[in-house]
Coordinates of C-alpha atoms in Angstrom, one line a residue:
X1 CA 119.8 88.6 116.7
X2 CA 119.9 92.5 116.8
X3 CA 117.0 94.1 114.7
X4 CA 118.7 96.5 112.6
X5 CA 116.2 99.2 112.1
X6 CA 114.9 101.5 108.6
X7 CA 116.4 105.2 109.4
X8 CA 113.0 107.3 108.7
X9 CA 115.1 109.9 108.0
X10 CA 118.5 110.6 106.4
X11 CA 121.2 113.7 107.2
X12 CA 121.3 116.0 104.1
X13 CA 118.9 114.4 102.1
X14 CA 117.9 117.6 100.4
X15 CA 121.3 118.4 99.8
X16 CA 121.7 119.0 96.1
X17 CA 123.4 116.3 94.1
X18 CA 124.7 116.7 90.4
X19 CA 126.1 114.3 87.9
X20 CA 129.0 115.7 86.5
X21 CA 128.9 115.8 82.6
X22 CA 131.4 112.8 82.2
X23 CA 129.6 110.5 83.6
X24 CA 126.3 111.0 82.0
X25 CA 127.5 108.0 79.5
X26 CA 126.1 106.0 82.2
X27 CA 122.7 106.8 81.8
X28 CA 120.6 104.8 79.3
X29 CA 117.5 104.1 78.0
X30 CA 116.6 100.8 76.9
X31 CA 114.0 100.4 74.2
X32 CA 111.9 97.0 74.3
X33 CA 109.1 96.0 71.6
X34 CA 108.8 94.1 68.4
X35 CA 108.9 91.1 70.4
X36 CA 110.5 91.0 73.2
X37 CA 114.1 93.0 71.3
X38 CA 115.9 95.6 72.8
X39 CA 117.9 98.7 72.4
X40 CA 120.2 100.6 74.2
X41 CA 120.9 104.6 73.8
X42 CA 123.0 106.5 75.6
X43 CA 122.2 109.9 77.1
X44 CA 123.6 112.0 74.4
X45 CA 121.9 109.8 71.5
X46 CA 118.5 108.9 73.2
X47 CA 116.9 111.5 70.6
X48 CA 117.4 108.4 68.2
X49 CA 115.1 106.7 69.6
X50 CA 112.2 108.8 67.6
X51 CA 113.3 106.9 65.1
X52 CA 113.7 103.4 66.3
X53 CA 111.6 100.8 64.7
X54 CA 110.3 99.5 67.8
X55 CA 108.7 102.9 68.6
X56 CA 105.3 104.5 67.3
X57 CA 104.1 107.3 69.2
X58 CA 101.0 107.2 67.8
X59 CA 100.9 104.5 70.5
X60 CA 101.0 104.9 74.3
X61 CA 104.5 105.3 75.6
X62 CA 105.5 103.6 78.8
X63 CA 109.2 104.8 80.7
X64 CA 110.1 102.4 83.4
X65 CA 111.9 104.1 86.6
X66 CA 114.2 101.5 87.9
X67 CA 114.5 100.5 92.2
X68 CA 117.2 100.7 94.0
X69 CA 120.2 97.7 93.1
X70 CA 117.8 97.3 89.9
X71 CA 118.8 97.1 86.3
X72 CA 116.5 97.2 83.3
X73 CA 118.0 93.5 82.9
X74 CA 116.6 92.0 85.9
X75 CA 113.6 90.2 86.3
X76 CA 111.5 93.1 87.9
X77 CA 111.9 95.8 85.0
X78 CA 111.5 93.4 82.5
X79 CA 108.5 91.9 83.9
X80 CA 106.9 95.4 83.9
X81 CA 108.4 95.8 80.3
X82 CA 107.0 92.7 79.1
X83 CA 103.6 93.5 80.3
X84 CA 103.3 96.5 78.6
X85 CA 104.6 95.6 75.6
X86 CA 101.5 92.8 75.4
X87 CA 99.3 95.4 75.5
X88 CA 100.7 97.6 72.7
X89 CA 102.7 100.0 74.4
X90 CA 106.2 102.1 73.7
X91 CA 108.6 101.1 76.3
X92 CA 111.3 102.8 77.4
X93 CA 113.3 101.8 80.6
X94 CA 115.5 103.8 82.2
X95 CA 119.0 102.8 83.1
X96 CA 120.1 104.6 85.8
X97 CA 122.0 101.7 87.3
X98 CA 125.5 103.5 87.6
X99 CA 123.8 105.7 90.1
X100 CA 121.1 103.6 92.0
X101 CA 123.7 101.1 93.4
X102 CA 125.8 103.3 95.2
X103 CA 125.4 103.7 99.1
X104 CA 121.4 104.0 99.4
X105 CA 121.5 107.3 101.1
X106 CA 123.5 108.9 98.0
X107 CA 121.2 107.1 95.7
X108 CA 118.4 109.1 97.3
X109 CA 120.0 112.1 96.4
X110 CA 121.4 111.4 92.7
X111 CA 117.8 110.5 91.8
X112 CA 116.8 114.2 92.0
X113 CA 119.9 115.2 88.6
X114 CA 118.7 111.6 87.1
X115 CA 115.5 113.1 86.5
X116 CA 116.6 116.3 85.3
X117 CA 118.4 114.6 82.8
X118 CA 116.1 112.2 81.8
X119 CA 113.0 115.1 81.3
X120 CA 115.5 116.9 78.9
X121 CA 115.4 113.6 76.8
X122 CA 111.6 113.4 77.2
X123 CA 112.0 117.0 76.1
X124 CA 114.1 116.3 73.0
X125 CA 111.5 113.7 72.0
X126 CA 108.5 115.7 72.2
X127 CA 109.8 117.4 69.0
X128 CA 109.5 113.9 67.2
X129 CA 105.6 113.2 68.6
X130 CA 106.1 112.1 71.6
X131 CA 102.5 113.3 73.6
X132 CA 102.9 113.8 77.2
X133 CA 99.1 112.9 77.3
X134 CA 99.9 109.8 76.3
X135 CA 103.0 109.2 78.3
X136 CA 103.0 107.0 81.6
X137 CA 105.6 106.2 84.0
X138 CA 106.1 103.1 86.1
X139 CA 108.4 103.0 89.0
X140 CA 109.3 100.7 91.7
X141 CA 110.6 100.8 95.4
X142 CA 113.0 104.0 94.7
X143 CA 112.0 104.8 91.1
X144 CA 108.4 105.8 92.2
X145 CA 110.3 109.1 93.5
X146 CA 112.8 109.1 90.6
X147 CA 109.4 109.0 88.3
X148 CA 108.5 112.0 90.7
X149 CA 111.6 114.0 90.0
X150 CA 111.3 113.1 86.2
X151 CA 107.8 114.4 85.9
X152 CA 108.4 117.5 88.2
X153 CA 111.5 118.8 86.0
X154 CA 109.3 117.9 83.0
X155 CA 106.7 120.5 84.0
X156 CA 109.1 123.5 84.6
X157 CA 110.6 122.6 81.0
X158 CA 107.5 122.4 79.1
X159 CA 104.4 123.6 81.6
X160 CA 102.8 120.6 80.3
X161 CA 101.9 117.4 83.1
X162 CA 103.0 113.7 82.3
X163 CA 99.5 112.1 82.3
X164 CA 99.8 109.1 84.9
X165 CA 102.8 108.2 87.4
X166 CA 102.1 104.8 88.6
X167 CA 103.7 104.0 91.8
X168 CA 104.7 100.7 93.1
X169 CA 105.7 100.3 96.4
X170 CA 107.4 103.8 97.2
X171 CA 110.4 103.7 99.0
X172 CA 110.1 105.3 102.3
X173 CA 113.5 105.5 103.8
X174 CA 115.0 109.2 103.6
X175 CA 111.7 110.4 101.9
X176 CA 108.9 109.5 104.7
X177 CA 109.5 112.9 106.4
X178 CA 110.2 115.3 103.3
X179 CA 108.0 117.8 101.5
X180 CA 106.6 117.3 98.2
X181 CA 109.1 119.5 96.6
X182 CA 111.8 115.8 97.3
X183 CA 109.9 113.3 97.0
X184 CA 106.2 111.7 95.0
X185 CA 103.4 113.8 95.0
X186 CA 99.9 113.8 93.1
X187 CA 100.6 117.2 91.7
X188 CA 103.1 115.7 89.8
X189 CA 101.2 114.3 86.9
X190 CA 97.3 114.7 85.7
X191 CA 96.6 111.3 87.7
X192 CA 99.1 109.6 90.2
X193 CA 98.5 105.6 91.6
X194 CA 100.5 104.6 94.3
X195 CA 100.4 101.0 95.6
X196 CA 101.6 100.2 99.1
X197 CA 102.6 96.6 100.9
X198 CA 105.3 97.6 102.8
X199 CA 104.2 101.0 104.5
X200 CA 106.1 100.6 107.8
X201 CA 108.8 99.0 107.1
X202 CA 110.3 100.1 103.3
X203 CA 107.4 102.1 102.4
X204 CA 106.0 105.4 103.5
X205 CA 102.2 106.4 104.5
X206 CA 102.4 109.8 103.2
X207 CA 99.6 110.6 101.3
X208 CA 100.6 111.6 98.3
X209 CA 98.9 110.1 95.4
X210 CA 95.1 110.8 93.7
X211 CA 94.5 106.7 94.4
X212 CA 95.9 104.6 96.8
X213 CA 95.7 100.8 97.4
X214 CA 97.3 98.9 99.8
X215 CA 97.7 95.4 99.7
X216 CA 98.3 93.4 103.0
X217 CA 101.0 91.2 101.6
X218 CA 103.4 88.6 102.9
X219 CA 106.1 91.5 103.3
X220 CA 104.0 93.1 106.2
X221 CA 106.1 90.3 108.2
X222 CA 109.4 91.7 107.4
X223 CA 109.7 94.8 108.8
X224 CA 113.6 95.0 108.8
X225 CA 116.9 93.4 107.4
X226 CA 117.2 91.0 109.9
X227 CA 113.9 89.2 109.4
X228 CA 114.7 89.1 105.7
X229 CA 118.1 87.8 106.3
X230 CA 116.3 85.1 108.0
X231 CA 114.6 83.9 105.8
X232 CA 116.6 84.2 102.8
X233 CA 116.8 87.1 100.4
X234 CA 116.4 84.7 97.6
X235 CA 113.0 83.3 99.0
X236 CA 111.7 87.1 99.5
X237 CA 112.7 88.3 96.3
X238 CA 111.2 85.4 94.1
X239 CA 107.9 85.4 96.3
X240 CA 107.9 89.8 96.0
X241 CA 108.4 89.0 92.5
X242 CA 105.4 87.1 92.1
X243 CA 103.0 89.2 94.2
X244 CA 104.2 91.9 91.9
X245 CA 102.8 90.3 89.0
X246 CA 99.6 90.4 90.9
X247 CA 99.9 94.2 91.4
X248 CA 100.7 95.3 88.1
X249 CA 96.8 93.4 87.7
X250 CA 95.6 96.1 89.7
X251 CA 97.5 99.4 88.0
X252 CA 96.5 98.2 84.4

C-alpha cells in the first residue's frame, strides 16, 4: 500500500481568508452548565449570553476551540465540556463547524477571521464581567491555533492577555513551518500549555508554548493515513478518545 505522506507545508497558507458577513450565521457558541444543558447563540446574539443562567462570571470561564471535522456535539468537545463543568467552570464552546470541515488546507486559513470574530464576542462580553484573567481556552488538533488567533486578535482589541491557552495536540500540517504571527505561540496568553503525542506525524515540534509535555502515546505508530486506514478509523478514534481523557489529567 502507498504511504500517503503529511504535507509540512501548504501553498498560500498565509494568504488572508475572510468570512463574508452572510455567513457569519454559521458561527456559534454553545453554552453548557447547570447540568449537563446547553445553549446555542448565534454570532450576532452571543452578547446574550451575559445573561444566560448557566453563566456566572464570578466563576472561571472556559471557551472550547473545536479540531478539524469536530463539532461541539461530538464526543471530544463535550468531553472537554463535561470536565470543566465538574469543576465549576463557565463553558462556552465554539462552533465553528461550517468552516472547519471544508478542504483542510482552507480550514487552515478560515481559522485566522474565526478568531477575529470570536474575540469581538469575547469583546462584547467583557462589558457584562467577563475577566480575561479568569478566562481559559482549550483547543484540540486545529483549534489549539484557532485558540491562538482568538487570543492574538483579543490583545490588539483590548491590550489585555487571555490568561491560559491550553493546547492539546497542535495540528502541525500547514503551520509546522510558519512564524508566530500564523500560528500558536507563548506570547499569546499570560501562560500557554501545549501537549504533544503526535509530533511527527499530525503534530508540530515547534516550540511554542511556556510548558510542554509530550506523551509517547499509541499514535506515535501512525504516522500517516494509510496506517490509520489500516487499522480502522473507528478503532483510533475511540482509543485517542480515551488517552484524551488521560491528558486533560495532566492540563487540569
Amino acid at each position: 500500500m502507498k504511504r500517503l505522506e503529511i504535507p509540512p507545508e501548504c501553498p498560500g497558507s498565509t494568504k488572508p481568508a475572510l468570512i463574508p458577513k452572510g455567513q457569519l450565521k454559521y458561527l456559534s457558541f454553545v453554552v453548557q452548565g447547570n447540568g449537563r444543558t446547553r445553549q446555542k447563540y448565534s454570532y450576532w446574539n452571543a452578547r446574550n449570553i451575559a445573561s444566560d443562567p448557566r453563566i456566572n462570571f464570578d466563576r472561571k470561564t472556559l471557551l472550547v476551540a473545536i479540531g478539524y471535522l469536530d463539532s461541539p456535539n461530538l464526543p471530544i468537545s463535550a468531553m472537554f465540556a463535561n470536565e470543566y463543568e465538574d469543576r465549576g467552570y463557565n463553558v462556552i464552546l465554539v462552533d465553528n463547524q461550517r468552516f472547519a470541515t471544508v478542504h483542510y488546507h482552507l480550514a487552515t486559513r478560515l481559522m485566522r477571521p474565526v478568531g477575529k470574530h470570536v474575540a469581538e464576542v469575547l469583546v462584547q462580553l467583557m462589558q457584562y464581567g467577563l475577566d480575561p484573567a479568569r478566562l481559559e481556552i482549550l483547543g484540540f488538533s486545529l483549534g489549539c491555533h484557532t485558540a491562538s488567533f482568538i487570543a492574538k486578535h483579543f490583545q490588539t482589541m483590548t491590550g489585555r492577555n487571555i490568561s491560559t491557552i491550553s493546547a492539546l495536540e497542535p495540528s502541525g500540517p500547514c503551520f509546522r513551518r510558519l512564524g508566530p504571527k500564523y500560528r500558536l505561540d507563548a506570547s499569546d496568553a499570560e501562560f500557554v500549555q501545549v501537549i504533544h503525542t503526535n509530533i511527527d506525524g499530525y503534530g508540530m515540534a515547534t516550540p511554542m508554548e511556556n510548558i510542554m509535555m509530550t506523551l509517547y502515546l499509541f499514535l506515535l505508530r501512525w504516522r500517516n493515513i494509510a496506517d490509520i486506514r489500516q487499522v480502522g478509523l473507528s478503532r483510533v478514534a475511540n482509543r485517542y478518545q480515551q488517552r484524551l481523557s488521560g491528558i486533560l489529567e495532566k492540563v487540569l
